[in-house]
Amino acid sequence: PRDEGALNNPELAPDGRRLAVSRNAQGNTDVWLIDVGRGLPNRFTDDASADSAPLWSPDGLRVVFRSNRKGAFDLFEKPASGARDEQPLLVTPEFKTPQSWSPDGRFLLYSTQSPKTGWDIWALPMVGERKPFPVVQTSFDEGSGQFSPDGRWVAYQSNASGRVEVYVRPFPGPGGSSQVSTMGGSQPRWRPDGKELFYVAP
């Protein structure tokens, strides 16, 4: 049935059985998990702040999302089973949005806004010290970072050419970026075998 909940940021679970979305109910935006087969939405977060932009871990056991409950949009993590409450994953003064999880689960790509360089793409190690590092940081705006299926490349969008185009660069490097689109493009996604990119053309 039609859903009037202003759905956004749809992300399928790795097994394709559940859909994580940002959904508005009673004037509040939360993360909801929808059973794809039955079409039943279940509230996943219930904080009074705005919780949105959910992202599944590669094994489907965890969901990362952003929330402004501490002021700026920070990254939070919660078991997909709902077994315990969400926990802060990365809290800084800058706004952040989760974008892509590496296939091996070791890195989380996120976009963040800097007063000096605008929107950039950073990576948060999910093991060890968990010290974030920049992946694409220029004087232009970069976003929509997506790991390739083998984890060796990152596709993203940037306005470095004067309009938004899709680029690819090796991860974690070294190496520069190569432009993929030619007449504008945004929101890249990889084909599961990594041999093709899909994106939105203007």
Tab-separated table of C-alpha atoms in Angstrom, residues 4 8 20 37 43 45-46 51 63 111 113 115 118 133 139 147 155-156 163 165 167-168 176 192 194 197 199 202:
chain	number	residue	atom	x	y	z
A	4	GLU	CA	2.501	8.611	3.364
A	8	ASN	CA	13.929	8.697	2.087
A	20	ALA	CA	15.983	0.433	5.966
A	37	GLY	CA	7.957	-9.657	1.519
A	43	ARG	CA	10.136	1.591	13.852
A	45	THR	CA	14.702	4.312	16.311
A	46	ASP	CA	12.426	6.426	18.478
A	51	ASP	CA	17.352	9.924	12.803
A	63	VAL	CA	22.746	-0.439	11.040
A	111	SER	CA	30.567	12.713	4.068
A	113	GLN	CA	31.099	19.391	5.958
A	115	PRO	CA	34.021	25.314	7.017
A	118	GLY	CA	33.069	22.241	2.069
A	133	PHE	CA	41.089	9.931	7.661
A	139	SER	CA	38.261	22.937	-2.164
A	147	PHE	CA	32.944	1.332	-2.203
A	155	ALA	CA	33.070	6.111	-6.727
A	156	TYR	CA	31.822	9.561	-5.771
A	163	ARG	CA	29.178	20.834	-12.544
A	165	GLU	CA	30.209	14.610	-12.245
A	167	TYR	CA	34.600	10.082	-10.413
A	168	VAL	CA	36.463	6.959	-9.301
A	176	GLY	CA	44.374	10.087	-8.470
A	192	PRO	CA	27.516	-6.296	-7.916
A	194	GLY	CA	32.112	-4.192	-10.030
A	197	LEU	CA	28.544	2.009	-12.585
A	199	TYR	CA	24.353	7.059	-11.728
A	202	PRO	CA	20.850	15.499	-15.291
